[in-house]
Coordinates of C-alpha atoms in Angstrom, one line a residue:
X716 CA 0.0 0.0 0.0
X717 CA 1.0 3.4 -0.9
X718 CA 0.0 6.9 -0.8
X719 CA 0.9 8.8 -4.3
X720 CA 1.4 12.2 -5.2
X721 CA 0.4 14.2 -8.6
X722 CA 0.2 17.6 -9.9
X723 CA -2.9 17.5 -11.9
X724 CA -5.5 18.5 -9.5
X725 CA -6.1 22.6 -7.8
X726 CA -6.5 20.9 -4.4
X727 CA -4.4 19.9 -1.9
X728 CA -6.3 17.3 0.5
X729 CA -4.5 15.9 3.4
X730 CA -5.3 12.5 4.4
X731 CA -5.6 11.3 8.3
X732 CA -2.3 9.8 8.9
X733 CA -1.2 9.1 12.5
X734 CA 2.0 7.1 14.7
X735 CA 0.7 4.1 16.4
X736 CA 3.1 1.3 17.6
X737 CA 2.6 -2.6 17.2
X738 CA 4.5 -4.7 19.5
X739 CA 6.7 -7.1 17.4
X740 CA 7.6 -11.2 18.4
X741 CA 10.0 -10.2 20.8
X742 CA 7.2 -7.7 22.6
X743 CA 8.9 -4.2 21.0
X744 CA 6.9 -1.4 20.5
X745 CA 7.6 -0.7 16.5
X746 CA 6.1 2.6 15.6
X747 CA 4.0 2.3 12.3
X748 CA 2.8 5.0 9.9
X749 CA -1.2 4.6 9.4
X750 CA -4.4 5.7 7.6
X751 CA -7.2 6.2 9.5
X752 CA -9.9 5.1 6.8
X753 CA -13.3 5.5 7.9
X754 CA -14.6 4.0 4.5
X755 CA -12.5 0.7 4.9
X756 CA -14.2 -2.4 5.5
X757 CA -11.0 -4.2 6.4
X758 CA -7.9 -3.5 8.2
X759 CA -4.6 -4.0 5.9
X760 CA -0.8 -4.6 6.6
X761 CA 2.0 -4.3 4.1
X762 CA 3.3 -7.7 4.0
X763 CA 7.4 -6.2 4.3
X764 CA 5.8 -5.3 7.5
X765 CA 4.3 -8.2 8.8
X766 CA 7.7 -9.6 7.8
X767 CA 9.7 -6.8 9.9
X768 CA 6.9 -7.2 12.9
X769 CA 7.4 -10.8 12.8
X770 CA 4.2 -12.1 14.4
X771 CA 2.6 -15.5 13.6
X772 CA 0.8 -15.5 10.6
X773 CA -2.7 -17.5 10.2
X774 CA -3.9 -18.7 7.0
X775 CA -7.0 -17.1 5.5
X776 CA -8.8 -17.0 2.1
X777 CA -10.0 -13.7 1.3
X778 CA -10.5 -10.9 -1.9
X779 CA -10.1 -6.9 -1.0
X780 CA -11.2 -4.8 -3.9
X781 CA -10.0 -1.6 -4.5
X782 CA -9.5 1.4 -6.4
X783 CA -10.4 1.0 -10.1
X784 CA -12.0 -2.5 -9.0
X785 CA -9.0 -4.1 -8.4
X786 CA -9.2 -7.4 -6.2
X787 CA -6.5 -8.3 -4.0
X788 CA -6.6 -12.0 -2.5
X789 CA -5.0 -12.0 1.1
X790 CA -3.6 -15.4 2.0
X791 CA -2.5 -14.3 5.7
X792 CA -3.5 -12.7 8.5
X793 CA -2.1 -11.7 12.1
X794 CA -2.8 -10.4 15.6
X795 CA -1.4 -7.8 16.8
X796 CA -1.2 -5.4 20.0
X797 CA -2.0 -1.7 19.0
X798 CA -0.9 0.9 21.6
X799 CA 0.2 5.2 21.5
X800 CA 3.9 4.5 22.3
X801 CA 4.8 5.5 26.3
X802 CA 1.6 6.9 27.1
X803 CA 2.3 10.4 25.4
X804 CA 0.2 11.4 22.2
X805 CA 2.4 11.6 19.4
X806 CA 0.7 12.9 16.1
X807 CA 2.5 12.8 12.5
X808 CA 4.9 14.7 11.8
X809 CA 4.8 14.5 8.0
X810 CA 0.9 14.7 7.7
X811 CA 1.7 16.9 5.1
X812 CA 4.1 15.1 3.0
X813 CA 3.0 12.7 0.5
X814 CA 4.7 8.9 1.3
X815 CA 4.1 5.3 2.1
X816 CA 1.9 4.2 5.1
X817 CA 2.7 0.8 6.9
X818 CA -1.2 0.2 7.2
X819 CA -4.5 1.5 7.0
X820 CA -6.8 1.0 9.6
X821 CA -10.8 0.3 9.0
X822 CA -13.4 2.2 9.9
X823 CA -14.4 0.0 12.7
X824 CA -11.0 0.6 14.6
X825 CA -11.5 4.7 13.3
X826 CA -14.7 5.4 15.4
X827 CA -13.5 3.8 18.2
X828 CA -10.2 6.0 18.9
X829 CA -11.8 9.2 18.3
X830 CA -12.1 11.3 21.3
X831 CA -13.6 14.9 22.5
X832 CA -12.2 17.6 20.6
X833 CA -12.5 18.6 17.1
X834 CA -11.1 22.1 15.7
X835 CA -11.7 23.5 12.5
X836 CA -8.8 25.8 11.1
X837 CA -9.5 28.1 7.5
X838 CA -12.9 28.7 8.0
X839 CA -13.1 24.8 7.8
X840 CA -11.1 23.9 5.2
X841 CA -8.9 21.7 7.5
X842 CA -9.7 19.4 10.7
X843 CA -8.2 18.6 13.9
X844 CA -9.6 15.6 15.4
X845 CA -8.7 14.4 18.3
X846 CA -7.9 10.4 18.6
X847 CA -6.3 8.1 21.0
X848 CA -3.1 8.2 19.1
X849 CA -2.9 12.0 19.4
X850 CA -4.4 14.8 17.2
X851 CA -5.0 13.6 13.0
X852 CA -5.5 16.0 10.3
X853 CA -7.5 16.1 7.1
X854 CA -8.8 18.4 4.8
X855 CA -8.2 21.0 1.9
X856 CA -5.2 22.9 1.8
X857 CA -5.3 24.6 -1.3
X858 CA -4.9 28.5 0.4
X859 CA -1.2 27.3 1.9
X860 CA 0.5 25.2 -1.4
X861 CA 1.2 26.9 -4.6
X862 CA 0.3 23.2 -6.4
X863 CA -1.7 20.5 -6.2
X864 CA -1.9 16.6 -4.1
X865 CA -4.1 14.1 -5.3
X866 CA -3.5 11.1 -2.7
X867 CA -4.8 8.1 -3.3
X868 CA -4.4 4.3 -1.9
X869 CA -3.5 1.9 -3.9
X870 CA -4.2 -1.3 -2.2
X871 CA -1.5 -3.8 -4.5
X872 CA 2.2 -4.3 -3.2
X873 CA 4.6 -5.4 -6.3
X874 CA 5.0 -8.7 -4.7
X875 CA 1.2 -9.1 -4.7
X876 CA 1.3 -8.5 -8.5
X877 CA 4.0 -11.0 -8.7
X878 CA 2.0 -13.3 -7.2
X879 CA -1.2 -12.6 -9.6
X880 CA 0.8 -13.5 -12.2
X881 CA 2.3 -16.5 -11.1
X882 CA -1.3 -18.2 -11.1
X883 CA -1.5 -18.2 -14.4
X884 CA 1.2 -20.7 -15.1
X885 CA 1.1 -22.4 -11.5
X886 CA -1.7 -25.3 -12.1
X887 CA -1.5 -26.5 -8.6
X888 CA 1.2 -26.1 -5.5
X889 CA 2.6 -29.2 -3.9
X890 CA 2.7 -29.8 -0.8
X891 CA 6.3 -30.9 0.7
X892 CA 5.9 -34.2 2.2
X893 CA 7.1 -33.8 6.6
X894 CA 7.6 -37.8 7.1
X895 CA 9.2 -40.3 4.9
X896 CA 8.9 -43.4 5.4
X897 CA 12.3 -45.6 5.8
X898 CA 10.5 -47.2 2.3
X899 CA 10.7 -44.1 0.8
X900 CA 14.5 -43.7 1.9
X901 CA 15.2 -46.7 0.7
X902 CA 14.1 -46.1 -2.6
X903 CA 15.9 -42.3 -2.8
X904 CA 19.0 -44.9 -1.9
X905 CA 18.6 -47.1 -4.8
X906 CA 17.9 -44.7 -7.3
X907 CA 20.9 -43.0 -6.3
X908 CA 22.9 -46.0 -6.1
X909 CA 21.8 -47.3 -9.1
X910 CA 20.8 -45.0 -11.4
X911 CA 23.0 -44.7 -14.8
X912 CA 23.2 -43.3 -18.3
X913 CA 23.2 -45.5 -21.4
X914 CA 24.7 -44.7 -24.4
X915 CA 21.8 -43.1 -26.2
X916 CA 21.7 -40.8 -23.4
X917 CA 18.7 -42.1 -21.6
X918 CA 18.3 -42.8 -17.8
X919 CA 18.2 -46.3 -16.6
X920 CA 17.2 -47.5 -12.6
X921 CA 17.3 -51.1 -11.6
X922 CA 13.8 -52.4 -10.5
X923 CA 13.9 -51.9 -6.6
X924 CA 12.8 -55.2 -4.7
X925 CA 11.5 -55.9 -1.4
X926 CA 13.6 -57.5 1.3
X927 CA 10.7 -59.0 3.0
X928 CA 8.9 -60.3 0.0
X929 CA 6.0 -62.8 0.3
X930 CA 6.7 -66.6 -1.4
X931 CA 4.4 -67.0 -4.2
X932 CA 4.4 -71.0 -4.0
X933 CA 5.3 -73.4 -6.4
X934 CA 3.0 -72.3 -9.2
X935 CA 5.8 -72.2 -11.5
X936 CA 7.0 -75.9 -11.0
X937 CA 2.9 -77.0 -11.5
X938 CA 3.0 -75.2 -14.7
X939 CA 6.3 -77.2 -15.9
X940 CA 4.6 -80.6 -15.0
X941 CA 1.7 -79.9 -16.9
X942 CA 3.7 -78.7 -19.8
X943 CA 5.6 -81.7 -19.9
X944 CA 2.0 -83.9 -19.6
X945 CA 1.3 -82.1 -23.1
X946 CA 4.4 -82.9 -25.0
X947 CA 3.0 -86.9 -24.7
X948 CA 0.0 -85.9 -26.6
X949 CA 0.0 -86.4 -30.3
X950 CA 0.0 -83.5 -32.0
X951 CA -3.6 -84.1 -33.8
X952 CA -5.1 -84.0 -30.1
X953 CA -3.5 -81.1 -29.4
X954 CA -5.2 -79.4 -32.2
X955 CA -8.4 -81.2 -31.2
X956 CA -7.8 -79.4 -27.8
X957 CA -7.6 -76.1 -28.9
X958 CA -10.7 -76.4 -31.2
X959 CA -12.6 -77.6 -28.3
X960 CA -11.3 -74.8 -26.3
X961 CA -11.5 -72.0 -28.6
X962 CA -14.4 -70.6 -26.8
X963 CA -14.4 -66.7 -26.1
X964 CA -14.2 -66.3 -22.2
X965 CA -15.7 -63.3 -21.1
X966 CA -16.4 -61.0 -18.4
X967 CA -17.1 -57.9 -18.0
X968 CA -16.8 -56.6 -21.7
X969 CA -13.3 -58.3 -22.0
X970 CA -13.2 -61.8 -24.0
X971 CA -10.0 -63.7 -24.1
X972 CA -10.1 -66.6 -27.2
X973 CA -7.6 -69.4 -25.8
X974 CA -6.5 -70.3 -30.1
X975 CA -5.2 -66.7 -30.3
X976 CA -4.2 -66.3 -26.9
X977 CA -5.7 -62.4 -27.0
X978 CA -7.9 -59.8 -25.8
X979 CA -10.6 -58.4 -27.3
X980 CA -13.2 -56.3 -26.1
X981 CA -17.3 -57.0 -27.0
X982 CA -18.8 -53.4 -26.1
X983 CA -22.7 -53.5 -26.4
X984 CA -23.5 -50.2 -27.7
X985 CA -26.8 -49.0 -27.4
X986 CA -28.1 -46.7 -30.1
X987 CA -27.5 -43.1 -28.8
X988 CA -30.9 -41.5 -28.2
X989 CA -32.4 -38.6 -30.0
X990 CA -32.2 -36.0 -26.6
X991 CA -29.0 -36.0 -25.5
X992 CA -28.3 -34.8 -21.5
X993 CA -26.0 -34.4 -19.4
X994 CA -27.7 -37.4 -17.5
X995 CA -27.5 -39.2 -21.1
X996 CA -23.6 -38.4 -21.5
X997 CA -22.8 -40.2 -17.7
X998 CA -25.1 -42.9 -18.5
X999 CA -23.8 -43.7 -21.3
X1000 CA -19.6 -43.7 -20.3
X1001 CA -20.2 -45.6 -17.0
X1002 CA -21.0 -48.5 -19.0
X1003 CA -17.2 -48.3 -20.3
X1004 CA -15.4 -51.1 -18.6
X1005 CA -11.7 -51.4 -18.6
X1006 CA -10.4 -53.6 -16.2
X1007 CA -6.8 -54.1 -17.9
X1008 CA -6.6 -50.2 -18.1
X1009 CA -5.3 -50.9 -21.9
X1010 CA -8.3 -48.8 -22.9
X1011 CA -7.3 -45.7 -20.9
X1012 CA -6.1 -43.3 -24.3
X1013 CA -10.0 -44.0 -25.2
X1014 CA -11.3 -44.0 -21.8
X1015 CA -9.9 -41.1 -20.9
X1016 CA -11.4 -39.4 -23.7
X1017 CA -15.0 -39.9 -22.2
X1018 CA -14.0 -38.6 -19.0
X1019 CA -12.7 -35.0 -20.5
X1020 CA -15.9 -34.5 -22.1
X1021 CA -17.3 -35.2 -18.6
X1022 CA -15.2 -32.4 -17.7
X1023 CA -16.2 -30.5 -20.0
X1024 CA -19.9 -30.5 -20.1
X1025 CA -19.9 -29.7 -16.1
X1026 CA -18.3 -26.6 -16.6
X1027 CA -21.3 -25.6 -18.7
X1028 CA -23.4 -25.8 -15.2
X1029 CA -26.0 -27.0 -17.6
X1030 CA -28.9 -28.9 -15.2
X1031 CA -29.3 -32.9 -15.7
X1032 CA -32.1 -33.3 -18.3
X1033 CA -31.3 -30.1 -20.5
X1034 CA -30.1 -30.2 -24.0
X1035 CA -26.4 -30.1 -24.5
X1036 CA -25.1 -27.2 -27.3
X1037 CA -24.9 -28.5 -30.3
X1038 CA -21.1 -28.8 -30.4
X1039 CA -21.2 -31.6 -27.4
X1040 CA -23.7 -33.3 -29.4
X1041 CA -21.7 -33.6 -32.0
X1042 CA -18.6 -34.8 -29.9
X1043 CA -20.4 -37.2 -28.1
X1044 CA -21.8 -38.7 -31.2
X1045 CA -18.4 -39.1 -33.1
X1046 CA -16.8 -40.3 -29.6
X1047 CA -19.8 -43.3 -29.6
X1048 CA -19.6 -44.0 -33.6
X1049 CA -15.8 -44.5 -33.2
X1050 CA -16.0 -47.1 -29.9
X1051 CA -17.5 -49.2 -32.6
X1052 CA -14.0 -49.7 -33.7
X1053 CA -13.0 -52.1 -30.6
X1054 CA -14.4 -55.0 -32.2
X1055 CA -11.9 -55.0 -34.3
X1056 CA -8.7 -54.6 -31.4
X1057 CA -6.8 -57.6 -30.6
X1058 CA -4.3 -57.3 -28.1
X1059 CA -1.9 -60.7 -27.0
X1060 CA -1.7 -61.7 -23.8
X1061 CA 1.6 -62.6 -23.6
X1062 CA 4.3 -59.6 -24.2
X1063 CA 7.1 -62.3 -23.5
X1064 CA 9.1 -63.2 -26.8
X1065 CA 10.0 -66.8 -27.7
X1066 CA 13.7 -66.6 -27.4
X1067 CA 14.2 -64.0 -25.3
X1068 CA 17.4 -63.7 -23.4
X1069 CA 16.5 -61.0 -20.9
X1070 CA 13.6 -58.7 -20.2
X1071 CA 14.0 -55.3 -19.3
X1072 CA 10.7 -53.2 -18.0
X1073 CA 10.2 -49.7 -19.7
X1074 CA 8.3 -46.8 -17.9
X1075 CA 7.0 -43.6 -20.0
X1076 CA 5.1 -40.9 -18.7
X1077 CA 3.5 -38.0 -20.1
X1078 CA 1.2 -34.9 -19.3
X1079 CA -0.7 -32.0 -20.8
X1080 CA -3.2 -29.6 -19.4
X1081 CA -5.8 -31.9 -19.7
X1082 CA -4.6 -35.6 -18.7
X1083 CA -1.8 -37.3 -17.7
X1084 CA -0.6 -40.9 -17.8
X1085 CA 1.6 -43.7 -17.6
X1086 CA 2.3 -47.4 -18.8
X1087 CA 4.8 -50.0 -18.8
X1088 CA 6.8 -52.1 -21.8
X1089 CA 8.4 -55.2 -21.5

């Protein structure tokens, strides 16, 4: 906050400044410079003084507005101990000069120091008010300054513009995590103690594992015997097996065909109705099941039009615009492509000699996500 000076105006007007004095963390009386503002709602702090003072701060959520409409969110707030110094009324000396104030005071906090005596000087031009913290003066003083003051408060600091602007790219803040776990230290160990570069240039981690890892039986050594069982059987049977077998399994809109060894998915797709809602959209997408996640690029899809038509604030059973109509019927016309995906179960190759697991990640503004090679 500031008070600002210009030379465009034919009055002077002095503005009720006064000394009061805060004590700071360590119980010092600081002395402040202040605006008594009798049309403030709120009482305001610069925050390079709320630094200086040092007093606890308390998180709040709030928006000031201002000259010009400006807003002003205030993230902080403090309490603090006003007093008049030693006892002795102490009034500004530079009531007349134009400069920065430390605060301004509301008018809540302004009715309630004024006192008895009021004196009017230049057949009223200026006021002498009397106040807890001394004498304050206001008014025109036009017949004693050969130019001109316009004062106004301007109720944004630099750092508060600063941090207006740092919203726009800042999607969200992250919290710093107090307590790691000794997992997590164990894990900041291994990457540091194995991480590497390869000669392509990329990063490389060995797969941490768990000291205290649970036995998974002798599934493996079940699966050999059986194996070996089949390598008796002529090989007309075994084809005789698989024909038998070559029945899609299914569940839950993912079919598996034992021949192929692959996943498919059998969507049943109901016609999209003529009315299309908001309530029609939601019906619709929560039939979508994925329990692989290897749908997710489509999936995800679904959910940003979500997303989007609940920003419109549109009520249930309305109409959507004609745009989301249009998306949502292109999005359903394409699903009808699935019948056609065949993904194979197993991502080991024949004769492979080792197996490396490959992590990518990306992000935009609208989604993120992650999967795993082999």
């Amino acid at each position: 906050m500031s008070v600002s000076a210009s030379q465009k105006h034919k009055n002077d007007i002095i503005l009720s400044t006064c000394i009061i004095y805060v004590e700071n963390s360590v119980g010092e009386k600081v002395p402040l410079r202040v605006l008594a503002d009798s049309g403030s709602q709120v009482s305001l702090l610069r925050s390079s003084t709320a630094d200086f003072l040092n007093l606890r701060k308390l998180k709040t959520d709030m928006s000031v507005s201002g000259l010009g409409g400006s807003n002003v969110n205030i993230k902080s707030k403090i309490k603090g101990v006003i007093s008049n110094g030693s006892g002795s009324y102490k009034p500004d000396p530079t009531f007349n000069t134009s400069n920065s104030i430390d605060a301004l005071l509301s008018a809540d906090i302004f009715f309630d120091i004024l006192k008895d005596g009021k004196y009017k000087l230049d057949n009223g031009n200026l006021i002498l008010q009397n106040t807890e913290f001394g004498y304050i003066i206001s008014g025109n003083t036009s017949r004693f300054s050969s130019g001109s003051l316009h004062c106004g408060l301007i109720t944004k600091d630099f750092e508060t513009l600063n941090d207006t602007l740092k919203s726009f790219w800042e999607i969200e803040e992250i919290v710093p995590t107090k307590f790691v776990s000794d997992e997590l230290k164990k894990c900041d160990e291994h990457f540091l103690k194995t991480m590497a570069r390869d000669t392509n240039g990329r990063f490389c981690v060995e797969m941490p594992m768990k000291d205290n890892y649970i036995e998974l039986g002798q599934s493996k050594s079940t699966a050999i015997r059986r194996l070996e069982l089949l390598k008796d059987v002529p090989t007309e049977n075994k084809e005789f097996l698989f024909n038998e077998n070559d029945e899609l399994v299914k569940t839950l809109g993912l079919s598996w065909r034992p021949r192929e060894d692959t996943f498919m998915y059998q969507m049943n797709l109901q016609e999209v109705p003529v009315t299309i809602t908001k309530r029609t959209v939601l019906s619709f997408i929560s039939k979508l099941y994925d329990l692989l996640g290897l749908l997710q690029p489509i999936i995800i899809k679904a959910k940003m039009m979500i997303q989007k038509i609940w920003l419109l604030k549109i009520d249930w059973d309305q109409n959507l615009p004609r745009q989301e109509i249009e998306n949502f019927q292109r999005y359903v016309a394409e699903l009808h492509q699935l019948k056609d995906l065949k993904i194979p179960r197993c991502i080991l190759l024949k004769d492979s000699v080792a197996v490396h697991l490959i992590g990518f990640a990306d992000a935009s503004a609208q989604a993120y996500g992650a999967c795993l090679y082999a």
